[in-house]
Coordinates of C-alpha atoms and ligand atoms in Angstrom, one line a residue:
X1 CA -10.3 59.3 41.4
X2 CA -13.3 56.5 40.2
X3 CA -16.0 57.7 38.9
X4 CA -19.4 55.2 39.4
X5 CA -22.7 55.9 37.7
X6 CA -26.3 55.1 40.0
X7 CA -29.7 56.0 39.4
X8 CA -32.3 56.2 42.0
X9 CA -35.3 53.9 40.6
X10 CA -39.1 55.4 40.3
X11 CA -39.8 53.7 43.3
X12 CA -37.1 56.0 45.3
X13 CA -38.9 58.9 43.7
X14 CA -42.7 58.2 44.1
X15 CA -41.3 56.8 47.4
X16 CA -39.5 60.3 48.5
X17 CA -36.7 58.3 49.1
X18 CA -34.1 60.4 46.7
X19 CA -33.2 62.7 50.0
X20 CA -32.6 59.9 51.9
X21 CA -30.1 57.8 49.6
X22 CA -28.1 61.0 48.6
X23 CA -27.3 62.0 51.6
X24 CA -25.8 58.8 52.6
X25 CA -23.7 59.2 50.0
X26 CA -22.5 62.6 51.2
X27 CA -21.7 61.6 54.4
X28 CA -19.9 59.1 53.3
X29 CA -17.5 61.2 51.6
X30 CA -18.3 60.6 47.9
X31 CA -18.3 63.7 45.4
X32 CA -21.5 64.1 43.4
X33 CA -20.0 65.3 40.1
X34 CA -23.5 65.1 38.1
X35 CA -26.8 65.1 39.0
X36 CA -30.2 65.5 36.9
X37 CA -33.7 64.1 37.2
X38 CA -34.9 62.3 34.1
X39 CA -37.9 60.2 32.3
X40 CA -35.4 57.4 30.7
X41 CA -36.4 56.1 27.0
X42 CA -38.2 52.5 26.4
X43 CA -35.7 52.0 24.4
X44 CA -32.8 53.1 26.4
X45 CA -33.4 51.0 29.4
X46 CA -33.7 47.7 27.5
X47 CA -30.0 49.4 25.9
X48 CA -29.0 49.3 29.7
X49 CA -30.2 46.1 30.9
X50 CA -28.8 44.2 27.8
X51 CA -26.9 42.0 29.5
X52 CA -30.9 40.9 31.1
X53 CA -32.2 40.4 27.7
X54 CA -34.4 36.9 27.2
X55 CA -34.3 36.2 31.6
X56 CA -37.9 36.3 32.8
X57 CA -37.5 39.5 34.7
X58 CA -36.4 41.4 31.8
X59 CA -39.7 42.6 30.5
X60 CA -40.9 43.6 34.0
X61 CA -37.4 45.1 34.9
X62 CA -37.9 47.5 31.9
X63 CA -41.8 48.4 32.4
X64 CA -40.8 49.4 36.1
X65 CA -37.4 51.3 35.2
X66 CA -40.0 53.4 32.4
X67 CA -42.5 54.0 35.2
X68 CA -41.4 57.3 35.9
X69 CA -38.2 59.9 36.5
X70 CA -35.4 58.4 37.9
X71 CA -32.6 60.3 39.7
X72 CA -29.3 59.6 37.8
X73 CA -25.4 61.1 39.6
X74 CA -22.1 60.5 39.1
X75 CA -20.3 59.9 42.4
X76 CA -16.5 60.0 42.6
X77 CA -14.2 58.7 45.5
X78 CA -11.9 56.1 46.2
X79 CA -13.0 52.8 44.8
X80 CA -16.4 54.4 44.2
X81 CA -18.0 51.4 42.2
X82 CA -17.1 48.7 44.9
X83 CA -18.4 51.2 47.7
X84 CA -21.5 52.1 46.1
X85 CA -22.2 48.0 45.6
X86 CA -21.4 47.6 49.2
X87 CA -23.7 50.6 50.5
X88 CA -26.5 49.4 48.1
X89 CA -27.0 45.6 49.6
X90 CA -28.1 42.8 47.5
X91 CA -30.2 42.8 44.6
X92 CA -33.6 41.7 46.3
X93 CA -34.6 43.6 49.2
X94 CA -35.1 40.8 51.5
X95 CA -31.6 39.5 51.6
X96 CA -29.8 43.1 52.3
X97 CA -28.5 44.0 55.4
X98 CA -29.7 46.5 57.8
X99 CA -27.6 49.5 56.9
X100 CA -27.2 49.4 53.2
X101 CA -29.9 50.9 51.3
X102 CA -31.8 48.2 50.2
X103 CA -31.7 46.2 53.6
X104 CA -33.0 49.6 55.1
X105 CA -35.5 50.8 52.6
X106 CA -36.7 47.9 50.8
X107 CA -38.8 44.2 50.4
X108 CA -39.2 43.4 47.0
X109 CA -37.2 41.6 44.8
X110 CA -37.4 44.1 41.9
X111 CA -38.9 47.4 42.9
X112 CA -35.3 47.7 45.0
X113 CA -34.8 51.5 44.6
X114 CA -31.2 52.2 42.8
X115 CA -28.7 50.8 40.2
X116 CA -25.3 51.1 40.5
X117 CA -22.4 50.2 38.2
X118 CA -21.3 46.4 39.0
X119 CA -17.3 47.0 37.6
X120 CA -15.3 49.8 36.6
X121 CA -15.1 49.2 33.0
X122 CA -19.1 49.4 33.2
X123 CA -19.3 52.4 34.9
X124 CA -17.1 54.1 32.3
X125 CA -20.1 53.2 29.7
X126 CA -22.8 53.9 31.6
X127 CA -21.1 57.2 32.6
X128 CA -21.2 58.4 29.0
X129 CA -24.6 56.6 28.3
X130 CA -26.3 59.4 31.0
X131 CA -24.4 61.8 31.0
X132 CA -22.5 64.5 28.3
X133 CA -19.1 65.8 29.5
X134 CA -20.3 69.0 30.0
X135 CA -22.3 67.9 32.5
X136 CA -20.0 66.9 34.7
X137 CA -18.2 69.3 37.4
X138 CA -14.7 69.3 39.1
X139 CA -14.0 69.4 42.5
X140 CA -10.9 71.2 43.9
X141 CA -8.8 69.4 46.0
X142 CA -10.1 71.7 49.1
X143 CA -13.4 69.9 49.3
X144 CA -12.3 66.4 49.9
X145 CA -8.9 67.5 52.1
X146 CA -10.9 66.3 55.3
X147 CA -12.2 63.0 53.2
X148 CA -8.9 61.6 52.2
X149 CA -5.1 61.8 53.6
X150 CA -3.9 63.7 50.8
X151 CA -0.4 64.0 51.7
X152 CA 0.7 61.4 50.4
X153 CA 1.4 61.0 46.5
X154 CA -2.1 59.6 46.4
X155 CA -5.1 60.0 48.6
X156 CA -5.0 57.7 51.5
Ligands
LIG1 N1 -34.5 42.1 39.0 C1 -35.7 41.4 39.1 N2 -35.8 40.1 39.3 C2 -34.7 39.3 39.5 C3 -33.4 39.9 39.5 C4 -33.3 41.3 39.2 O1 -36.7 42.1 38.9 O2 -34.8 38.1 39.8 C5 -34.4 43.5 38.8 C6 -34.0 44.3 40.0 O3 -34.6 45.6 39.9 C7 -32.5 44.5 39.7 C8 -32.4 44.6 38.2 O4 -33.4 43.7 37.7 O5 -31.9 45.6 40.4 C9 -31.1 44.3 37.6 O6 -30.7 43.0 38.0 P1 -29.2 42.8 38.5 O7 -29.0 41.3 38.7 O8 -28.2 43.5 37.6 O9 -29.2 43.4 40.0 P2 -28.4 44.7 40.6 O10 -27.1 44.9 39.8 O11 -29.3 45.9 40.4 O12 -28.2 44.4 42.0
LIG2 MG1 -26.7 44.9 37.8

């Protein structure tokens, strides 16, 4: 099953948001397979935004990802990274629709609450960038029989 790597932002923290987003992704089925509060490095977050490096929101991206713990999981499901996207909204708050997370529970254009891999092959990285393997858990099969049709050769 796809694995997908998000963090809730300090914002979602200071903000007592972190209740709020995990649940929605418990009820929407996903398996949280890791889960750990942490004060991320300077110098990991510019690491992670790399791809930001030299845009004009780079600097300010990393000051506010520094600012304080963030809330970083593994969620597994079926097509977890595309889902996760989908139930996060657009980037800026402003432009997400009611009913994702952002177009519920934020404005601004930066201070937007969560990351969450953009492709598979990323989410494979950043997996292993937060997290060691023996901090991940397995699920039996028994807790996600009502999730998925799993009579088939694959879950449905
Ligand atoms: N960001 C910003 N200004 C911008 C675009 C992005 O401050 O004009 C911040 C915002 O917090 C965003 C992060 O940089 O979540 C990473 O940007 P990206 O385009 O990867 O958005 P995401 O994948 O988080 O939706
Ligand atoms: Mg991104």
């Amino acid at each position: 099953m796809e694995r997908t790597l998000v963090f809730l932002k300090p914002d979602a923290v200071r903000r007592a948001l972190v209740g709020d987003i995990i649940l929605r992704f418990e009820r929407k089925g996903f398996s949280i397979v890791g889960l750990k509060m942490v004060q991320l490095s300077e110098e990991f977050v510019r690491g992670h935004y790399a791809q930001h490096r030299g845009k004009d929101f780079y600097e300010p991206l990393v000051r506010y990802v520094v600012s304080g713990p963030v809330v970083a999981m593994v969620l597994e499901g079926k097509n977890a990274v595309s889902v996760v996207r989908k139930m996060m909204g657009e980037t800026f708050g402003c432009d997400s629709a009611p009913g994702t997370i952002r177009g519920d529970l934020a404005l601004s254009n930066r201070f937007n609450l969560i990351h969450g891999s953009d492709t598979v092959e990323t989410a494979e990285r950043e997996v292993r960038a937060f997290f060691s393997e023996d901090e991940l858990v397995r699920y039996d099969e028994d807790a996600t029989r009502w999730i998925y049709d799993q009579s088939a050769s694959e879950p449905v």
